[in-house]
JSON list of C-alpha atoms in Angstrom, two decimals:
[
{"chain": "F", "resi": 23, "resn": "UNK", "atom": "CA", "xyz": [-8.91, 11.66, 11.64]},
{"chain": "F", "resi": 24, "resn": "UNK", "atom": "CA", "xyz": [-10.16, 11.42, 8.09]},
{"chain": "F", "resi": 25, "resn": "UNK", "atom": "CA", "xyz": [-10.77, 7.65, 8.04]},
{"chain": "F", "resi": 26, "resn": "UNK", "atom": "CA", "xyz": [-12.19, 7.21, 11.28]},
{"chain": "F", "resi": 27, "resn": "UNK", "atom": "CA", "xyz": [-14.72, 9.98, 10.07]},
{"chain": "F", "resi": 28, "resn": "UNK", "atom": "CA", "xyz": [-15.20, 7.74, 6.58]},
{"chain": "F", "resi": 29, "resn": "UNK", "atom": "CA", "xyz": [-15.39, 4.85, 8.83]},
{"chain": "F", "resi": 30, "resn": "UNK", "atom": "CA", "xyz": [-18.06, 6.10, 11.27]},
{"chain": "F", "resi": 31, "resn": "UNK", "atom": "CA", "xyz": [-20.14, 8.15, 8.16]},
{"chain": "F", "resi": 32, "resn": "UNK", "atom": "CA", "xyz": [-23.17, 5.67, 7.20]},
{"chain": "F", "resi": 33, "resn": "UNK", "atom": "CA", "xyz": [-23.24, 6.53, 4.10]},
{"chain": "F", "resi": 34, "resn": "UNK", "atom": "CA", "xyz": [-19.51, 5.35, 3.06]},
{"chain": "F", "resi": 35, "resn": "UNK", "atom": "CA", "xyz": [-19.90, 1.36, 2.44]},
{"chain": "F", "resi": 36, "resn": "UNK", "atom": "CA", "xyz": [-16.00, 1.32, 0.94]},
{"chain": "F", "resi": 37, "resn": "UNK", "atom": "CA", "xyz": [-13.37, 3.23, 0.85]},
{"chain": "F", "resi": 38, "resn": "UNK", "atom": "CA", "xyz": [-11.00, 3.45, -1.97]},
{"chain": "F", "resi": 39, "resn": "UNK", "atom": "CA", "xyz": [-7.26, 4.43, -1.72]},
{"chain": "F", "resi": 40, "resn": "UNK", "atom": "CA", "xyz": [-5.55, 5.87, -4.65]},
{"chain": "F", "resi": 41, "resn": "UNK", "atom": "CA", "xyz": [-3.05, 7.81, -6.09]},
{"chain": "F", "resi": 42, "resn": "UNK", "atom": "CA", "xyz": [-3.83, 11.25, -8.07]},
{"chain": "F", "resi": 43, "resn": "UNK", "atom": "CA", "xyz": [-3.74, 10.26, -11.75]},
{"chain": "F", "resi": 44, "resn": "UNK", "atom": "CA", "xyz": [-2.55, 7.42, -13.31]},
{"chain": "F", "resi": 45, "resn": "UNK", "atom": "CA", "xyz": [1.68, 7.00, -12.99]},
{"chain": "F", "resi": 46, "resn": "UNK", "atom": "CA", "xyz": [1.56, 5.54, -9.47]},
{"chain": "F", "resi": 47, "resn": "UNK", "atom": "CA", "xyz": [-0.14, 5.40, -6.33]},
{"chain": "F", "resi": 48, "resn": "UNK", "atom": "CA", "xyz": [2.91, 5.90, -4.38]},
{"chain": "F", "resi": 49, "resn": "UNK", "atom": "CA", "xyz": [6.11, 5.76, -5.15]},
{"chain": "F", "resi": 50, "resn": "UNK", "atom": "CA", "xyz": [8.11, 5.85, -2.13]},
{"chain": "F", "resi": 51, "resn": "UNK", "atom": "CA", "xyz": [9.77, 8.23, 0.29]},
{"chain": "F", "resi": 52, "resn": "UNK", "atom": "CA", "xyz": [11.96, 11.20, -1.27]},
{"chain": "F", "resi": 53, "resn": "UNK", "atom": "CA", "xyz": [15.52, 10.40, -0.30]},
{"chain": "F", "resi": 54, "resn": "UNK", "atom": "CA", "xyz": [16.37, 13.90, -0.55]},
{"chain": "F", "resi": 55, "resn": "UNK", "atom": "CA", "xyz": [13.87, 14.71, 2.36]},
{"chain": "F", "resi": 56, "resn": "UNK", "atom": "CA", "xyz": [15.59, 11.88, 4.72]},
{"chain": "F", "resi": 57, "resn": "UNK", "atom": "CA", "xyz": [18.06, 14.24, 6.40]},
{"chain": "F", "resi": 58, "resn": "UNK", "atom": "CA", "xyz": [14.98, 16.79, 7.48]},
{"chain": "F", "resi": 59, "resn": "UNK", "atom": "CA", "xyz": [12.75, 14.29, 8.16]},
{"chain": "F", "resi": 60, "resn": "UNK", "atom": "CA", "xyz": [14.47, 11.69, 9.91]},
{"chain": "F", "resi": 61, "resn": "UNK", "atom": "CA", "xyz": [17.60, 13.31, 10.48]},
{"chain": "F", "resi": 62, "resn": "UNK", "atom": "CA", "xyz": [17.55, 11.98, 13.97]},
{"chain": "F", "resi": 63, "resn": "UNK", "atom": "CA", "xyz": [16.70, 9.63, 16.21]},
{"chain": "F", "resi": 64, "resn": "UNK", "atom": "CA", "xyz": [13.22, 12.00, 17.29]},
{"chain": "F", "resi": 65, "resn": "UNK", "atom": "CA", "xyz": [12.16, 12.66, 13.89]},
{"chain": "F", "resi": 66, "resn": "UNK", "atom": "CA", "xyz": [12.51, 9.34, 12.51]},
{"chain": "F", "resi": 67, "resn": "UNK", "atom": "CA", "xyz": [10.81, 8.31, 15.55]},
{"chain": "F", "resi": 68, "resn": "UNK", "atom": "CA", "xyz": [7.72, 10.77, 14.73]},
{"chain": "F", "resi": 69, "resn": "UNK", "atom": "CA", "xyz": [8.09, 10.02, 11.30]},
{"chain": "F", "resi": 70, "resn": "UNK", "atom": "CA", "xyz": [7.70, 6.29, 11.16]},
{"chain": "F", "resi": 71, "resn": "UNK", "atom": "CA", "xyz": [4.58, 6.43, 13.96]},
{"chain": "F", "resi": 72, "resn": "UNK", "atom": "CA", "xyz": [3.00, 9.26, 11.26]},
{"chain": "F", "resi": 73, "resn": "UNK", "atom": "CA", "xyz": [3.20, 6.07, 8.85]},
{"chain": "F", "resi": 74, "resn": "UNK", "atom": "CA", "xyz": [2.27, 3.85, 11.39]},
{"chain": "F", "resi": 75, "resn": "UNK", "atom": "CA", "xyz": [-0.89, 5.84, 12.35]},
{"chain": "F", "resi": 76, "resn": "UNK", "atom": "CA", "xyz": [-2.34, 5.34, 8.62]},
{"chain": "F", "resi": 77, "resn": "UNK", "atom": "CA", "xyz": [-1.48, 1.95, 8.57]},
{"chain": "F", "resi": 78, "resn": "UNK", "atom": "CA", "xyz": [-3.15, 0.99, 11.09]},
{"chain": "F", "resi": 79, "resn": "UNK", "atom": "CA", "xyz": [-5.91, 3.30, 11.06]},
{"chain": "F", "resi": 80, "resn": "UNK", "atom": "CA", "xyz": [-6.58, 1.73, 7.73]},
{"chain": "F", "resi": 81, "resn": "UNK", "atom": "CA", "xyz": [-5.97, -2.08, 8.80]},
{"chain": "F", "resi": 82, "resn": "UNK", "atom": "CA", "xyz": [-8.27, -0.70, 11.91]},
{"chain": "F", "resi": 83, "resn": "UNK", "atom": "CA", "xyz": [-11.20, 0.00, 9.62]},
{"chain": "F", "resi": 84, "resn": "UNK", "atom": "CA", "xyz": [-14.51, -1.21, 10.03]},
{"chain": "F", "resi": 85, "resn": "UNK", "atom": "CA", "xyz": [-15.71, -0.50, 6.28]},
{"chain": "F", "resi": 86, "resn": "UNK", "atom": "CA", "xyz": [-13.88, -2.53, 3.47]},
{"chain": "F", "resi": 87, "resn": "UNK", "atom": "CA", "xyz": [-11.07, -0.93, 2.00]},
{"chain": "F", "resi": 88, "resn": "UNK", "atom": "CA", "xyz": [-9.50, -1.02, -1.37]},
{"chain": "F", "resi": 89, "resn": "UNK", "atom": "CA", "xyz": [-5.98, 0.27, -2.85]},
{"chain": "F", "resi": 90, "resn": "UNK", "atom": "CA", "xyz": [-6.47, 1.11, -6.29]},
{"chain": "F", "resi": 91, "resn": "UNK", "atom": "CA", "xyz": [-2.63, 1.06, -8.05]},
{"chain": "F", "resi": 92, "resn": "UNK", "atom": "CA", "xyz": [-1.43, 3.02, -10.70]},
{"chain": "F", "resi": 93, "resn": "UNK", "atom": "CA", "xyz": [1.95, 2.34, -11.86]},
{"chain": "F", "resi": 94, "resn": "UNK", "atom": "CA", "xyz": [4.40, 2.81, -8.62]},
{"chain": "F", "resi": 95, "resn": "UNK", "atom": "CA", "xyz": [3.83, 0.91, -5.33]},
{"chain": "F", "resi": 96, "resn": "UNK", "atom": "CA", "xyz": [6.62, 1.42, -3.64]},
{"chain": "F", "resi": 97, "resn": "UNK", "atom": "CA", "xyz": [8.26, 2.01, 0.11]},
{"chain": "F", "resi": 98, "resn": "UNK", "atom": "CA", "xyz": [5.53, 3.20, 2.10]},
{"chain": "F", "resi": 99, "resn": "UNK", "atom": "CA", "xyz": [3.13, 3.07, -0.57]},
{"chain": "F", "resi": 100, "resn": "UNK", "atom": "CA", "xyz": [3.43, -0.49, -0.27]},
{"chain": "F", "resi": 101, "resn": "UNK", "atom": "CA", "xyz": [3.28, -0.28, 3.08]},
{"chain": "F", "resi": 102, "resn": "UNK", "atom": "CA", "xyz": [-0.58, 1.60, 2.83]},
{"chain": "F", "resi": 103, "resn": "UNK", "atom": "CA", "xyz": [-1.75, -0.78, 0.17]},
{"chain": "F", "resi": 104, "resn": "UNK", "atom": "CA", "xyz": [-0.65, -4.32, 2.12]},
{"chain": "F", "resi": 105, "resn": "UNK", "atom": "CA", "xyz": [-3.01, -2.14, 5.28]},
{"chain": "F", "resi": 106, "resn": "UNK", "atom": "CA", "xyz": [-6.09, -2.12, 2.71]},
{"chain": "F", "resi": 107, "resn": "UNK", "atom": "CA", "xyz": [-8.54, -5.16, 2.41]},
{"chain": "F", "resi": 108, "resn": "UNK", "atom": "CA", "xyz": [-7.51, -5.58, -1.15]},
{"chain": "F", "resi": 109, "resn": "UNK", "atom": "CA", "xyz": [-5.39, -4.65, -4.01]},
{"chain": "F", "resi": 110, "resn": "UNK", "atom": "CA", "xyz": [-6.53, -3.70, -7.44]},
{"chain": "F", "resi": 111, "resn": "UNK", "atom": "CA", "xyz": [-3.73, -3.01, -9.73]},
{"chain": "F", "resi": 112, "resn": "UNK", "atom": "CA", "xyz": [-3.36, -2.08, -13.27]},
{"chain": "F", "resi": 113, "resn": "UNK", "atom": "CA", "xyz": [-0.79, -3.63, -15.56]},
{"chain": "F", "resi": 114, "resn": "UNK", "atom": "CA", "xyz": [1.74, -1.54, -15.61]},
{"chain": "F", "resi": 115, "resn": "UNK", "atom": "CA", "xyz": [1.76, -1.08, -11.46]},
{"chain": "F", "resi": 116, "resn": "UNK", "atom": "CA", "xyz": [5.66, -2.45, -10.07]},
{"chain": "F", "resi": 117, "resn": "UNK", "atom": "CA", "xyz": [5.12, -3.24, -6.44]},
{"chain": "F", "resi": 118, "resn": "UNK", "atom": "CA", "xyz": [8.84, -2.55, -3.85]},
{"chain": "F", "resi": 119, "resn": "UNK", "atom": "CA", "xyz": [9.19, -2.35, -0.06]},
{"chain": "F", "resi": 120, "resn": "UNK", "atom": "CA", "xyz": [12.67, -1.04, -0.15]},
{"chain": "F", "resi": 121, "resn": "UNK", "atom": "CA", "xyz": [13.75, -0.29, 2.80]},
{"chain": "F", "resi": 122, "resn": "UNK", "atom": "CA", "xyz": [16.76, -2.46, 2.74]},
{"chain": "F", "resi": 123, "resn": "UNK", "atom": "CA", "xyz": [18.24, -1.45, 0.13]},
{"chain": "F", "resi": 124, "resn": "UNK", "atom": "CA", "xyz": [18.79, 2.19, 2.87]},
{"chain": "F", "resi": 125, "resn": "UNK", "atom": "CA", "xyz": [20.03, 0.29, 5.47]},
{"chain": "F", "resi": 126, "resn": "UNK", "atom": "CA", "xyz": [16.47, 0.44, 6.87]},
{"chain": "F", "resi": 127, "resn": "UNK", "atom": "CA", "xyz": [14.44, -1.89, 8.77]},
{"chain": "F", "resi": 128, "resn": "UNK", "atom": "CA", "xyz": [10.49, -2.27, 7.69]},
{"chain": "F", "resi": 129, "resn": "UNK", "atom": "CA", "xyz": [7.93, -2.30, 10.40]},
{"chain": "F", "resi": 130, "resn": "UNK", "atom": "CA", "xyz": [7.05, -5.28, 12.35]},
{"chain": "F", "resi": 131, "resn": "UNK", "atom": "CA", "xyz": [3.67, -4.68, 11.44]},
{"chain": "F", "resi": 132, "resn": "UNK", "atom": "CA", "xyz": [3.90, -4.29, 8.02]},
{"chain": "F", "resi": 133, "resn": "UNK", "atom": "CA", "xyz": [6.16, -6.82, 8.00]},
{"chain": "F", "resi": 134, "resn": "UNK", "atom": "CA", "xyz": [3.33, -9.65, 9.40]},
{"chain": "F", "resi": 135, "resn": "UNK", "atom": "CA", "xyz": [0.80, -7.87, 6.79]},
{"chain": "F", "resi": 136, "resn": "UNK", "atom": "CA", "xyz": [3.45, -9.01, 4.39]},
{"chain": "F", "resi": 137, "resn": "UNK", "atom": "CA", "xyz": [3.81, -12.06, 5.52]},
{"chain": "F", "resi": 138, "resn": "UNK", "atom": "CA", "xyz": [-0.15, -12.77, 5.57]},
{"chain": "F", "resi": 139, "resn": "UNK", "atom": "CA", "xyz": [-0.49, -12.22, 1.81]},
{"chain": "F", "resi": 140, "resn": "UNK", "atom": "CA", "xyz": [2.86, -13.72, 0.61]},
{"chain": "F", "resi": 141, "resn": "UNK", "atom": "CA", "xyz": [4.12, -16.46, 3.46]},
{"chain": "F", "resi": 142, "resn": "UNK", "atom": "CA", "xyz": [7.53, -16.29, 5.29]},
{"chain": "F", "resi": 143, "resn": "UNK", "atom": "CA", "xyz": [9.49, -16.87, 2.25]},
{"chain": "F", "resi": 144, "resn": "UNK", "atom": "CA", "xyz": [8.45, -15.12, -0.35]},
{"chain": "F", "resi": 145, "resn": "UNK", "atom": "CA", "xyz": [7.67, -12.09, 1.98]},
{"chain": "F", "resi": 146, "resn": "UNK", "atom": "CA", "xyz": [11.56, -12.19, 3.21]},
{"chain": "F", "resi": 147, "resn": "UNK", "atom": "CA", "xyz": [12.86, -12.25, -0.60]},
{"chain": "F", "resi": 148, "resn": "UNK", "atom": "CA", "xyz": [10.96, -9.35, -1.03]},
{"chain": "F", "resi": 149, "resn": "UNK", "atom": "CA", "xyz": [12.06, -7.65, 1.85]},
{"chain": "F", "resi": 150, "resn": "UNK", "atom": "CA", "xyz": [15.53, -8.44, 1.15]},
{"chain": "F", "resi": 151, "resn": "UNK", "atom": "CA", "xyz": [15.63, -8.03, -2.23]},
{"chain": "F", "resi": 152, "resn": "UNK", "atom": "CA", "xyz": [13.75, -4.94, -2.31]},
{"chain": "F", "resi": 153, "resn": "UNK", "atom": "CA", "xyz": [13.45, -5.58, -6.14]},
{"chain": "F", "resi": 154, "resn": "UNK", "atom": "CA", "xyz": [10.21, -4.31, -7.86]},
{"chain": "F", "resi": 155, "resn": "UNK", "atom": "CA", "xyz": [8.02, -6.92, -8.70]},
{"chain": "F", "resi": 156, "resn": "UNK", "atom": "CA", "xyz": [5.69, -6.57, -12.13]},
{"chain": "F", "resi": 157, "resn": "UNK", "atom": "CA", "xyz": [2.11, -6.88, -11.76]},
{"chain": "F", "resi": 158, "resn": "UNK", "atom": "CA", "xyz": [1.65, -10.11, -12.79]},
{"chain": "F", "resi": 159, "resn": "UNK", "atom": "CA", "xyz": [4.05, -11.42, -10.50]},
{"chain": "F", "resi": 160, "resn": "UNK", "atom": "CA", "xyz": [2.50, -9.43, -7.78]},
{"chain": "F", "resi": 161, "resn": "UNK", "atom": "CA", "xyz": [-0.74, -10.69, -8.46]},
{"chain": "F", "resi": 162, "resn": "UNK", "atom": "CA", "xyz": [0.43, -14.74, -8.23]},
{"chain": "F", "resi": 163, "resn": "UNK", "atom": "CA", "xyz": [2.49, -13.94, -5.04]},
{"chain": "F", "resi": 164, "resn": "UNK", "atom": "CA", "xyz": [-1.08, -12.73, -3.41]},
{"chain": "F", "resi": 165, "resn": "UNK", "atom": "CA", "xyz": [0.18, -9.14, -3.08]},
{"chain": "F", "resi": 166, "resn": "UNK", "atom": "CA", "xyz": [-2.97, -8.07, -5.75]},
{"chain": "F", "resi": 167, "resn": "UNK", "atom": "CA", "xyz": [-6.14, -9.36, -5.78]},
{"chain": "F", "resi": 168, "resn": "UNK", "atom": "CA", "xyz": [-6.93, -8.04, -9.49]},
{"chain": "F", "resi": 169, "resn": "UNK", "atom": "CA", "xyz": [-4.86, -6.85, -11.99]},
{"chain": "F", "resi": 170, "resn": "UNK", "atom": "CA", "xyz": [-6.28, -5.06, -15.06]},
{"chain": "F", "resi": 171, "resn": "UNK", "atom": "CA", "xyz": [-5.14, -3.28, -18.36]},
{"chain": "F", "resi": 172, "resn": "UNK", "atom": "CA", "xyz": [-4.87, 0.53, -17.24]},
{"chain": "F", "resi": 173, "resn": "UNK", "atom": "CA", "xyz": [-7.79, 1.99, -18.82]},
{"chain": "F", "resi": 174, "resn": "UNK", "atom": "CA", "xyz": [-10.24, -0.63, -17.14]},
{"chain": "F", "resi": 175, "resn": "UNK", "atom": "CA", "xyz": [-8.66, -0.17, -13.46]},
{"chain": "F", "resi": 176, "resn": "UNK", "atom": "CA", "xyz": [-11.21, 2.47, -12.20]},
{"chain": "F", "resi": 177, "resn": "UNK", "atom": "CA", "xyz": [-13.72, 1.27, -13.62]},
{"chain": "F", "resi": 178, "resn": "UNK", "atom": "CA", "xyz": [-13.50, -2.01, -12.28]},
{"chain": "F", "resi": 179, "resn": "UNK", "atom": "CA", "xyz": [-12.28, -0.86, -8.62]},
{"chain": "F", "resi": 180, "resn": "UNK", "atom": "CA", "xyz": [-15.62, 1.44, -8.55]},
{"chain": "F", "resi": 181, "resn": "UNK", "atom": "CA", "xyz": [-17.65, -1.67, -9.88]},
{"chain": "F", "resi": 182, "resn": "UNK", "atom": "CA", "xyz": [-16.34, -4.38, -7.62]},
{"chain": "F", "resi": 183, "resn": "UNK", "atom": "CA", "xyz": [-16.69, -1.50, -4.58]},
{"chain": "F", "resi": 184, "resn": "UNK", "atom": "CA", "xyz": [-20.53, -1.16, -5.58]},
{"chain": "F", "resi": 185, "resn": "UNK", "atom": "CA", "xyz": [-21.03, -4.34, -6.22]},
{"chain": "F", "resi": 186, "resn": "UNK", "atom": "CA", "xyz": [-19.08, -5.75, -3.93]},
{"chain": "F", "resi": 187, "resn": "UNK", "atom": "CA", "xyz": [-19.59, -3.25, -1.27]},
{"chain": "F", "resi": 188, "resn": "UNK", "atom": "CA", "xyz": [-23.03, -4.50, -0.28]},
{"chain": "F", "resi": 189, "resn": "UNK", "atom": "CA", "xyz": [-25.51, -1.85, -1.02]},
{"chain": "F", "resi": 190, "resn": "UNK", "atom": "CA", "xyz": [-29.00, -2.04, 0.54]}
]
C-alpha cells in the first residue's frame, strides 16, 4: 500500500500524518455510517481489520513516523496517532478513544499501544472514561510528545522531521 511504498522509497526519511487543515486530525467514526458499515457481524469484521491494517502498517514502519494534531483526536484517530512514533499536537488538539461510551470494545492492539505511552492505569481511565483529554493533559500523560500554540505546529513538526529525521 501507500506506506509500505513511503517506507521502501529512499528518499522519504519521515513520514508525517495529518489531518487536512487545521480543526482536527481526526475526529472519530460517523455514527450515522455505523449501521452500513458495521451493520453486521461481516462488516464490522472487515471494518475494524481496514483500521487494523493502517495501524499496524504504520506501527510496522521502518522510517520514523510522526502524527501531526490539529484540534480533534478522537476514536480511530486516536487509534492512528498512538501507531505513529510520536505525537505533535497543537494547543487546542482534545485527544478521546471512545469506544465505550458505544458499547464498543477498543483493539487489543491499540489497547497495549495505549498502555505503552500512558501505563495500565491511566490508559484504563481513558478507555473507560472515554472523556477528551486537553492538550496539556495529553502531553503530561505521555500521549504527546510536543505540544505547541497552533500557528507554530507545522512548522515545528516539519523542523523536528528535518532535523530530527537524520539527513545525510
Amino acid at each position: 500500500g501507500l506506506l509500505a511504498g513511503l517506507d521502501a522509497d529512499p528518499d522519504v526519511k519521515v513520514v508525517v500524518l495529518r489531518g487536512a487543515g487545521e480543526k482536527s486530525f481526526a475526529s472519530g467514526a460517523d455514527i450515522a455510517e455505523f449501521e452500513r458499515e458495521r451493520g453486521d457481524a461481516e462488516r464490522a469484521r472487515r471494518y475494524n481489520e481496514h483500521v487494523a491494517a493502517a495501524e499496524r502498517a504504520l506501527d510496522g514502519m521502518a522510517k520514523p513516523t510522526i502524527a501531526m494534531i490539529h484540534g480533534y483526536c478522537i476514536g480511530g484517530g486516536a487509534g492512528l496517532a498512538l501507531a505513529c512514533d510520536m505525537r505533535f499536537a497543537d494547543d487546542r488538539a482534545r485527544f478521546a478513544i471512545t469506544p465505550s461510551k458505544l458499547g464498543l470494545v477498543y483493539s487489543l492492539e491499540s489497547t497495549r499501544r495505549l498502555v505503552d505511552l500512558a501505563g495500565p492505569s491511566r490508559a484504563t481511565w481513558i478507555l473507560v472514561s472515554g472523556r477528551q483529554i486537553p492538550a496539556e493533559r495529553a502531553l503530561q500523560l505521555g500521549l504527546f510528545d510536543e505540544v505547541v500554540p497552533t500557528a507554530d505546529l507545522a512548522a515545528t513538526t516539519y523542523g523536528f522531521a528535518e532535523v530530527g529525521g537524520g539527513h545525510d
